[in-house]
XYZ file of C-alpha atoms in Angstrom:
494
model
C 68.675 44.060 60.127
C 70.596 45.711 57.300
C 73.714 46.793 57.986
C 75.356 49.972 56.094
C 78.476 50.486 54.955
C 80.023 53.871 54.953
C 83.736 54.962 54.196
C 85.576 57.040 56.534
C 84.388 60.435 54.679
C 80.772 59.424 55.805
C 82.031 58.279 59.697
C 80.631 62.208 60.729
C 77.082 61.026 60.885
C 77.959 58.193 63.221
C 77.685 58.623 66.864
C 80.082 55.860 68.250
C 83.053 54.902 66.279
C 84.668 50.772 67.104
C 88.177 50.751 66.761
C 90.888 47.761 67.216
C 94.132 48.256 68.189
C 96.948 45.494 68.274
C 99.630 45.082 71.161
C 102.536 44.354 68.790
C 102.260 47.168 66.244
C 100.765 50.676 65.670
C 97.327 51.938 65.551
C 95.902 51.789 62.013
C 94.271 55.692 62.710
C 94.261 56.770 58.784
C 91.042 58.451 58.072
C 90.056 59.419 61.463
C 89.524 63.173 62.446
C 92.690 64.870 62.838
C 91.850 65.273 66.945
C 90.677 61.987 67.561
C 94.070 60.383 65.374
C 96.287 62.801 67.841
C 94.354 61.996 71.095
C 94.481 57.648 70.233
C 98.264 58.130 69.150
C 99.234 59.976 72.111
C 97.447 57.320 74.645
C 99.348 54.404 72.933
C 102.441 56.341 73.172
C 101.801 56.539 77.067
C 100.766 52.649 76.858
C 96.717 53.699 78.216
C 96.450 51.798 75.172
C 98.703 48.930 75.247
C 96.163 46.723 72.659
C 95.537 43.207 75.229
C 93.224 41.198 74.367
C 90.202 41.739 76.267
C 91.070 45.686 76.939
C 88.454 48.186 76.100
C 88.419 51.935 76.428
C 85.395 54.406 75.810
C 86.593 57.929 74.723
C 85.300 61.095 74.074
C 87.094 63.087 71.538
C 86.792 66.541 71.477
C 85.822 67.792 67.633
C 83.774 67.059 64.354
C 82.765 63.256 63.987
C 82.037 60.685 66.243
C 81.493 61.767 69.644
C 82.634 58.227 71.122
C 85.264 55.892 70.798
C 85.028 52.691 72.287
C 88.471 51.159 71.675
C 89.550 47.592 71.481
C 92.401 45.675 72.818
C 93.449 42.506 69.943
C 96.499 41.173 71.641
C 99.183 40.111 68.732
C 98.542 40.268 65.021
C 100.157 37.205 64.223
C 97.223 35.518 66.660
C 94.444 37.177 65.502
C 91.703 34.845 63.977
C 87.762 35.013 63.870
C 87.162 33.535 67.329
C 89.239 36.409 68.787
C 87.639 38.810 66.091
C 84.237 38.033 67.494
C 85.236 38.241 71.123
C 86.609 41.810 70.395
C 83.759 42.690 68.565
C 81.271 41.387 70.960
C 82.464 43.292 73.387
C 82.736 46.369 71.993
C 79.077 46.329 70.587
C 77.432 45.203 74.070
C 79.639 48.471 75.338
C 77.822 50.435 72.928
C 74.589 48.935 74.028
C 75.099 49.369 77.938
C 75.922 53.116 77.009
C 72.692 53.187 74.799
C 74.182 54.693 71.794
C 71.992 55.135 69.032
C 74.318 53.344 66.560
C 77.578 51.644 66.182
C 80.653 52.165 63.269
C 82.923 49.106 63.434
C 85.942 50.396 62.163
C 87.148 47.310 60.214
C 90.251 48.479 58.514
C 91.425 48.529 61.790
C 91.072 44.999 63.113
C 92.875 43.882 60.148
C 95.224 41.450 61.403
C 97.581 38.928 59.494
C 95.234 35.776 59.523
C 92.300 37.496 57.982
C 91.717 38.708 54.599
C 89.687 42.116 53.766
C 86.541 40.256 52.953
C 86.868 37.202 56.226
C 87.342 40.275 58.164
C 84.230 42.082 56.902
C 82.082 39.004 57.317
C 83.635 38.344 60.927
C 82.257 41.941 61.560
C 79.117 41.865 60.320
C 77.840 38.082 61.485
C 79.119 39.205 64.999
C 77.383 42.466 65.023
C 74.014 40.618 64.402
C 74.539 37.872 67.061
C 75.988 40.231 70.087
C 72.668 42.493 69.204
C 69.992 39.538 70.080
C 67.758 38.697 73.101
C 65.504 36.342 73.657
C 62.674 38.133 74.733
C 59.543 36.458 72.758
C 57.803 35.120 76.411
C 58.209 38.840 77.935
C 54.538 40.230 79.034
C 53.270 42.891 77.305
C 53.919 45.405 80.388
C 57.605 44.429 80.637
C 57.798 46.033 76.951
C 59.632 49.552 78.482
C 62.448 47.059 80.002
C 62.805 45.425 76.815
C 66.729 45.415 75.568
C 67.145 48.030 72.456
C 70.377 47.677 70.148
C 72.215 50.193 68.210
C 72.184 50.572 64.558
C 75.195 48.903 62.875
C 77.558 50.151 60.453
C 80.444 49.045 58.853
C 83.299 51.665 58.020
C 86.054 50.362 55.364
C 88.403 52.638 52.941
C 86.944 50.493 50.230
C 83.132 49.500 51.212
C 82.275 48.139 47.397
C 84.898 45.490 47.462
C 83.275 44.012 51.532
C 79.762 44.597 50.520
C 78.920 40.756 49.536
C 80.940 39.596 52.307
C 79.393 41.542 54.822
C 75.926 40.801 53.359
C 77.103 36.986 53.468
C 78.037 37.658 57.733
C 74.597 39.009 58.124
C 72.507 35.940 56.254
C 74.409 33.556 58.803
C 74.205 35.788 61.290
C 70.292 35.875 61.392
C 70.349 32.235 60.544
C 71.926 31.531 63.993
C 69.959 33.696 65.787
C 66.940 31.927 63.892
C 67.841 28.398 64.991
C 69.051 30.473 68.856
C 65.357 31.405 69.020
C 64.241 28.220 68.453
C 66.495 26.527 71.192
C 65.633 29.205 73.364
C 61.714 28.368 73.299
C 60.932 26.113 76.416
C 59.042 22.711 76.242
C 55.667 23.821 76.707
C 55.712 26.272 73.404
C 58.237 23.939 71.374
C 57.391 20.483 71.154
C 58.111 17.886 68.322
C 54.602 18.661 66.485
C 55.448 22.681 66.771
C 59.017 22.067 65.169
C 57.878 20.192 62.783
C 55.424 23.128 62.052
C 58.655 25.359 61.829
C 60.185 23.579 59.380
C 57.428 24.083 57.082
C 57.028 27.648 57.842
C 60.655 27.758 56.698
C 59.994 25.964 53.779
C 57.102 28.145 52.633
C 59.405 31.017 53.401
C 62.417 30.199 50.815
C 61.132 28.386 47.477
C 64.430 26.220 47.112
C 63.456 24.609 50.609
C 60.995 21.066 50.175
C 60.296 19.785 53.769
C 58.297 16.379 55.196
C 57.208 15.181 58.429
C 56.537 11.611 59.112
C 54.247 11.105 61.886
C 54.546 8.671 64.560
C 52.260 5.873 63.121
C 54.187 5.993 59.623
C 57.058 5.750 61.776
C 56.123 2.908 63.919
C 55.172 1.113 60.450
C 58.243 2.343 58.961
C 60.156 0.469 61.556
C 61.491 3.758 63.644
C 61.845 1.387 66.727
C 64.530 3.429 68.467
C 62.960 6.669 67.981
C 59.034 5.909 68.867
C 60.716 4.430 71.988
C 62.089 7.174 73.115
C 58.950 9.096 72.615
C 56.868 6.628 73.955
C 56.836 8.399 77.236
C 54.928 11.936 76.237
C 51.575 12.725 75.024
C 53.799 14.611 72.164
C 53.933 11.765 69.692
C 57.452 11.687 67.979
C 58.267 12.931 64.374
C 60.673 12.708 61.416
C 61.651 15.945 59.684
C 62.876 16.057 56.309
C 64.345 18.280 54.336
C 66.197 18.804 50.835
C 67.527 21.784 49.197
C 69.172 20.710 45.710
C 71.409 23.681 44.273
C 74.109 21.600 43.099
C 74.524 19.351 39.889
C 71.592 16.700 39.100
C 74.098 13.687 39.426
C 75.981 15.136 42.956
C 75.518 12.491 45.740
C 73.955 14.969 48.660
C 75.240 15.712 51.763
C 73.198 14.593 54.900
C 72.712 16.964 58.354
C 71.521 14.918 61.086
C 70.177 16.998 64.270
C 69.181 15.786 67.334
C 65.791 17.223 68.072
C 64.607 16.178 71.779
C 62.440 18.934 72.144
C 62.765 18.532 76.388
C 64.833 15.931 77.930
C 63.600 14.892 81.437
C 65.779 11.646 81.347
C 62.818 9.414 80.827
C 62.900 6.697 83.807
C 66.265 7.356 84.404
C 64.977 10.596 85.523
C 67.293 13.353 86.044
C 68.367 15.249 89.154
C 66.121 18.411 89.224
C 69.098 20.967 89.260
C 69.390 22.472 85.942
C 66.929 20.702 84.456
C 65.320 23.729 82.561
C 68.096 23.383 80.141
C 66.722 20.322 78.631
C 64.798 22.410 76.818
C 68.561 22.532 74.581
C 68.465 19.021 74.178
C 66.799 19.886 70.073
C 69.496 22.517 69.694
C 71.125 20.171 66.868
C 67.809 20.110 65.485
C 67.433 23.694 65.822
C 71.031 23.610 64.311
C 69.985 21.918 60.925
C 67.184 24.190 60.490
C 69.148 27.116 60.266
C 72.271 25.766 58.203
C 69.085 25.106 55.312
C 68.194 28.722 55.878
C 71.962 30.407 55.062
C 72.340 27.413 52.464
C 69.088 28.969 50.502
C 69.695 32.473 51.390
C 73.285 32.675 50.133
C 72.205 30.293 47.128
C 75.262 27.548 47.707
C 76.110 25.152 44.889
C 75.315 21.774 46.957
C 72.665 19.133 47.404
C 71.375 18.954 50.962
C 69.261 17.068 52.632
C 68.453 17.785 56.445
C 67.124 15.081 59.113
C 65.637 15.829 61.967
C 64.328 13.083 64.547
C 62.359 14.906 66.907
C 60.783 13.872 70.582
C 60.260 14.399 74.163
C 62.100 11.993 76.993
C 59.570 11.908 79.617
C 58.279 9.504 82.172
C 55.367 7.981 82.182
C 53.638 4.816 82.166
C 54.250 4.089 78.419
C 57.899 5.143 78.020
C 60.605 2.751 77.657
C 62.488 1.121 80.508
C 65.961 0.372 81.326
C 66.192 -3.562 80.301
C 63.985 -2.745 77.716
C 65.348 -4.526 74.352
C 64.413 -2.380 70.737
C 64.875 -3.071 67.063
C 66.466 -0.350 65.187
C 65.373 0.586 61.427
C 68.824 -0.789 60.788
C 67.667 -4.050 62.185
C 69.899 -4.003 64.685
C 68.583 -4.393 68.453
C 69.314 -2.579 71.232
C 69.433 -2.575 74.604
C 68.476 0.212 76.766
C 70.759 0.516 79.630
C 69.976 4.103 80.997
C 66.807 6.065 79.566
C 68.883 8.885 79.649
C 70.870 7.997 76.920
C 68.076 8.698 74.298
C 69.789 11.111 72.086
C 72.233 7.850 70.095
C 68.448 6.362 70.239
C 66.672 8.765 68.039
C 70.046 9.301 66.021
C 70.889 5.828 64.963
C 67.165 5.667 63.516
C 67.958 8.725 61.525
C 71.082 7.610 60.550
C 69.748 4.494 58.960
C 67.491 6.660 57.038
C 70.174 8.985 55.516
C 71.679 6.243 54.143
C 68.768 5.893 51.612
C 69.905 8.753 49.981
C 73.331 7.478 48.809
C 75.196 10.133 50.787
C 78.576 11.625 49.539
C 78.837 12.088 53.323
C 76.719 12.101 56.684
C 76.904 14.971 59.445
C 75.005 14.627 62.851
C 75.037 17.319 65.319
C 73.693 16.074 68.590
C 74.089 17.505 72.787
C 74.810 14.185 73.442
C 76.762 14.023 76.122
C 77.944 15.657 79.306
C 81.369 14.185 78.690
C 82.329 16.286 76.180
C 81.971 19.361 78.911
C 84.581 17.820 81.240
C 86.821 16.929 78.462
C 86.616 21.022 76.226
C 84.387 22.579 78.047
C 82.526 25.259 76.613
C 85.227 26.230 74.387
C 85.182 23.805 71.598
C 82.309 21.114 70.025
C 83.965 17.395 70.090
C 84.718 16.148 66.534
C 84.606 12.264 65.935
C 84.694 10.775 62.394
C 85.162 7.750 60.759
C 86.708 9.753 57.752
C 90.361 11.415 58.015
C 89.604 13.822 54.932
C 86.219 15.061 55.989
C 87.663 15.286 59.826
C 90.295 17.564 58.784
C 87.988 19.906 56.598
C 85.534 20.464 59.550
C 88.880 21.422 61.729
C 89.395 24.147 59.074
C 86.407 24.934 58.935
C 86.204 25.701 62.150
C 89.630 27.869 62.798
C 88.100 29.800 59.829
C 84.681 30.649 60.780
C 85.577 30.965 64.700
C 83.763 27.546 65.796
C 86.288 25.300 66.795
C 86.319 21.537 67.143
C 88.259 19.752 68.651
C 88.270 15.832 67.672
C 89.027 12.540 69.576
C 90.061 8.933 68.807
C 87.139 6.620 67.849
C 89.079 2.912 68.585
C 88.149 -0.246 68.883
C 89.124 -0.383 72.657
C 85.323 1.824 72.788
C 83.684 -0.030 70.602
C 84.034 -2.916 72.979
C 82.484 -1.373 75.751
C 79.251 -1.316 73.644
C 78.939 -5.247 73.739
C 75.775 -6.648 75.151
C 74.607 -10.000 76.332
C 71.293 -10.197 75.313
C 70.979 -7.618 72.071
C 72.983 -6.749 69.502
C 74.641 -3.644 71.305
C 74.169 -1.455 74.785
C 72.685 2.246 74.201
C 75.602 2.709 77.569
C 79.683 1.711 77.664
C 79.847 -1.220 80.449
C 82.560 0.665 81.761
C 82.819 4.074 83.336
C 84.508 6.968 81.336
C 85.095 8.254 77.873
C 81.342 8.758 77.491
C 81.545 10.961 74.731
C 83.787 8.443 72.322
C 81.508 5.791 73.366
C 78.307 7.596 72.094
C 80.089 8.322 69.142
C 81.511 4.779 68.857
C 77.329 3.779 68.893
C 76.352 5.913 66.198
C 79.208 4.568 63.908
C 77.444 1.448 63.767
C 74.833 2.955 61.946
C 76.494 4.719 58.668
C 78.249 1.615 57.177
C 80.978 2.884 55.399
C 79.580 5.973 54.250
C 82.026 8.755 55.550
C 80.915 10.371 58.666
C 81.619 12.934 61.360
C 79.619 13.280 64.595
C 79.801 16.914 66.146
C 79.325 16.735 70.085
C 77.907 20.175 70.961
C 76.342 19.879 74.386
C 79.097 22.620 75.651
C 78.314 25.099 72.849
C 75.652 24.710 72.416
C 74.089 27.194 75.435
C 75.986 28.988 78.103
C 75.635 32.121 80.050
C 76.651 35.389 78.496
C 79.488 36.082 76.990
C 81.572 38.335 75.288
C 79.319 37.354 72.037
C 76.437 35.836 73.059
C 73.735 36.183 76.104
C 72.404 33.836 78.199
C 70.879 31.004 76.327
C 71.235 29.245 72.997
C 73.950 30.069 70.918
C 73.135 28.108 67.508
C 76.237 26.119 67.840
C 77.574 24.762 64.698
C 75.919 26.858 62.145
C 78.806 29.169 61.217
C 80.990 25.791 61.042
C 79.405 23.810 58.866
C 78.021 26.668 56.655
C 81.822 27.645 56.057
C 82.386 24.230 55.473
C 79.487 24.036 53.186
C 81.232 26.866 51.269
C 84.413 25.680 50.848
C 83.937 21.880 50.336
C 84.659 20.369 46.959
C 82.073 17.842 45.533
């Protein structure tokens, strides 16, 4: 995409100029055009401007320079981090958008608030910029092309643009690396199934050098001992896989870290079939999958000092006349065995086969990102991925991570009074709690048994991880958990 950077001097050649303006303090104007710094001062002063969050104004100045303004309400300084950042920003590009202007200058001097350094803020901008300017539109005819969605170029204005540039360039690489894995999620059933993401992984792979993938098929796997996972795919004439893959740019002797993503490419329910309302969605059921694929793309493209290894089991949940039942007992490749209580419940299936695997790498620690439950809606909605770990540390690093990069978790007790509801009389465990309520704990509490004492965090992102449009994103995938654990990626100390 390339965005430019330009400093205020350069701003002329720019047809719409983003500016942010706080509630609680003055508009940051310096470097503006005389006539558009008079005209933004004086509509403050009459409180046209008052700065709320959400507020946004479209101006046209009369003068040299930018012949827009689209002007945008931050709400208090002090509160100011990237979530609200990329709200702002959202908004104010999609305004640009619906007013088809050929380009947009985010102003980002302006949005500096207290939370936010120089450089977070430049990366916030750019990152944003790339996901508020994307649309699914790969399945659009060839005669719909005249309707298709057109963005405007992106620029970044700054008083110093040499001291943002790798920061910026560092918003766009994750930026494009969500969108990647958003395009992925997006694709429906018929066009993404586990052979054809298997097939992107490898394209990925051949794409960045640092990248080694493999794919074990489903009769290596049913030798292997995958007995969870071939039993959930057991129901489709799309034979399950295994996805692998390692990136290794940190010391010979580090311990890697693991990414587990939950790759049901379309999830009808299986026998416990589900109600036919909404069930197009289930083509997000892989967007954990999806997920891990891009987090390997940023990790090579920004060149990060870690070992990584990716896992991704992949399948469809579909009736038929060879998929499993409820009643149905399995053996793990833990050993463990299994009872399947609802068909529906496939996603801790396929996981706690992959989870067994990572541990053959001697993890320093083991990350699974999973829509696993429906639970985790009722209990944060759409605002926040549920955080469960087994590891205080590593729970409190992903929280940070999170209020840094804008992707916030929110994380819940894993206790033994859950554990308990996993019990079963004639295997080892129930895939379903025997009681109803705290479903997403209890899917959590199922994986744990899986990752001995290795630590652990499980990231619940069935409400992020697709929505309807907002402020950043349109409809569809949003590549939940990405810009979370990339940050964390960044930041964590071996």
């Amino acid at each position: 995409m390339a965005i430019k950077l330009l400093t205020y001097d350069k701003m002329a050649q720019c047809e719409t100029l983003v500016i942010g303006v706080f509630s609680d303090k003055k508009m940051n104007v310096t470097g503006l055009p005389k006539h558009a710094e008079a005209l933004l001062q004086r509509l403050q002063t009459l409180g046209d401007i008052a700065g709320k969050s959400g507020e946004i104004h479209v101006l046209y100045p009369e003068g040299p320079g930018p012949r827009r303004l689209i002007v945008c309400g931050l709400g208090e300084s002090v509160r100011l981090g990237s979530a609200e950042i990329s709200k702002a920003l959202g908004r104010a590009v999609k305004r640009a958008q619906a007013l088809k202007a050929k380009d947009a200058a985010l102003a980002v001097d302006t949005f500096a608030g207290k939370l936010l350094t120089p450089e977070r803020m430049a990366e916030t901008a750019a990152l944003t910029g790339v996901l508020a300017m994307y649309q699914y539109q790969e399945m659009k005819s060839l005669p719909a092309l005249g309707d298709r969605v057109t963005f405007p170029r992106l620029y970044l204005v700054s008083r110093n643009p040499a001291a943002i540039s790798r920061a910026a360039d560092a918003g766009e690489v994750i930026g494009e690396a969500v969108n990647y894995a958003r395009t992925l999620a997006n694709r429906p059933g018929n066009k993404l199934y586990p052979q054809k993401l298997a097939e992107e992984a490898r394209a990925l792979a051949r794409r960045h050098a640092q990248l080694g993938v493999s794919v074990m098929l489903s009769a290596q796997l049913a030798k292997t001992g995958f007995g969870a996972l071939t039993a959930v795919g057991g129901g489709s004439a799309h034979p399950p896989v295994l996805i692998e893959l390692k990136y290794r740019g940190g010391k010979l002797k580090d311990a890697p870290v693991v990414l587990v993503g939950k790759g049901i490419t379309f999830d009808a329910g299986g026998i416990s079939l589900k109600p036919p309302a909404k069930m197009e969605d289930m083509k997000f059921d892989m967007s954990g999958g999806a997920a891990v694929l891009g987090i390997f793309k940023a990790v090579a493209e920004l060149r990060l000092p870690v070992n990584l290894v990716g896992i991704i089991p992949a399948a469809e949940n579909l009736p038929s006349g060879s998929a499993c039942r409820p009643g149905d007992v399995v053996k793990s490749l833990s050993g463990q065995t299994i009872e399947i209580i609802n068909t529906d419940a496939e996603g801790r299936l396929i996981l706690a086969d992959a989870l067994t695997y990572a541990l053959r790498h001697k993890p320093a620690q083991i990350i699974d990102m999973a829509t696993l439950t429906g639970a985790v809606v009722v209990a944060l909605g759409n605002a926040a991925s549920g955080l469960i770990s087994n590891h205080e540390a590593l729970a409190a690093e992903l929280q940070a991570a999170g209020e840094l990069s804008g992707e916030r978790t929110w994380r819940l007790p894993l206790w033994d009074e859950y554990r308990e509801l996993l019990k079963s009389e004639v295997a080892d465990m129930s895939n379903m709690g025997s009681k109803p309520g705290a479903g997403t704990v209890v899917g959590a509490a199922f994986l744990e048994k899986f990752v001995e004492a290795t630590p652990w965090a499980h990231l619940d992102i069935a409400g992020t991880a697709y929505g309807d449009a907002g402020p950043v994103f349109a409809k569809g995938a949003t590549g939940a958990g990405i810009r979370l654990l990339v940050q964390w990626l960044r930041q964590r100390k071996a």
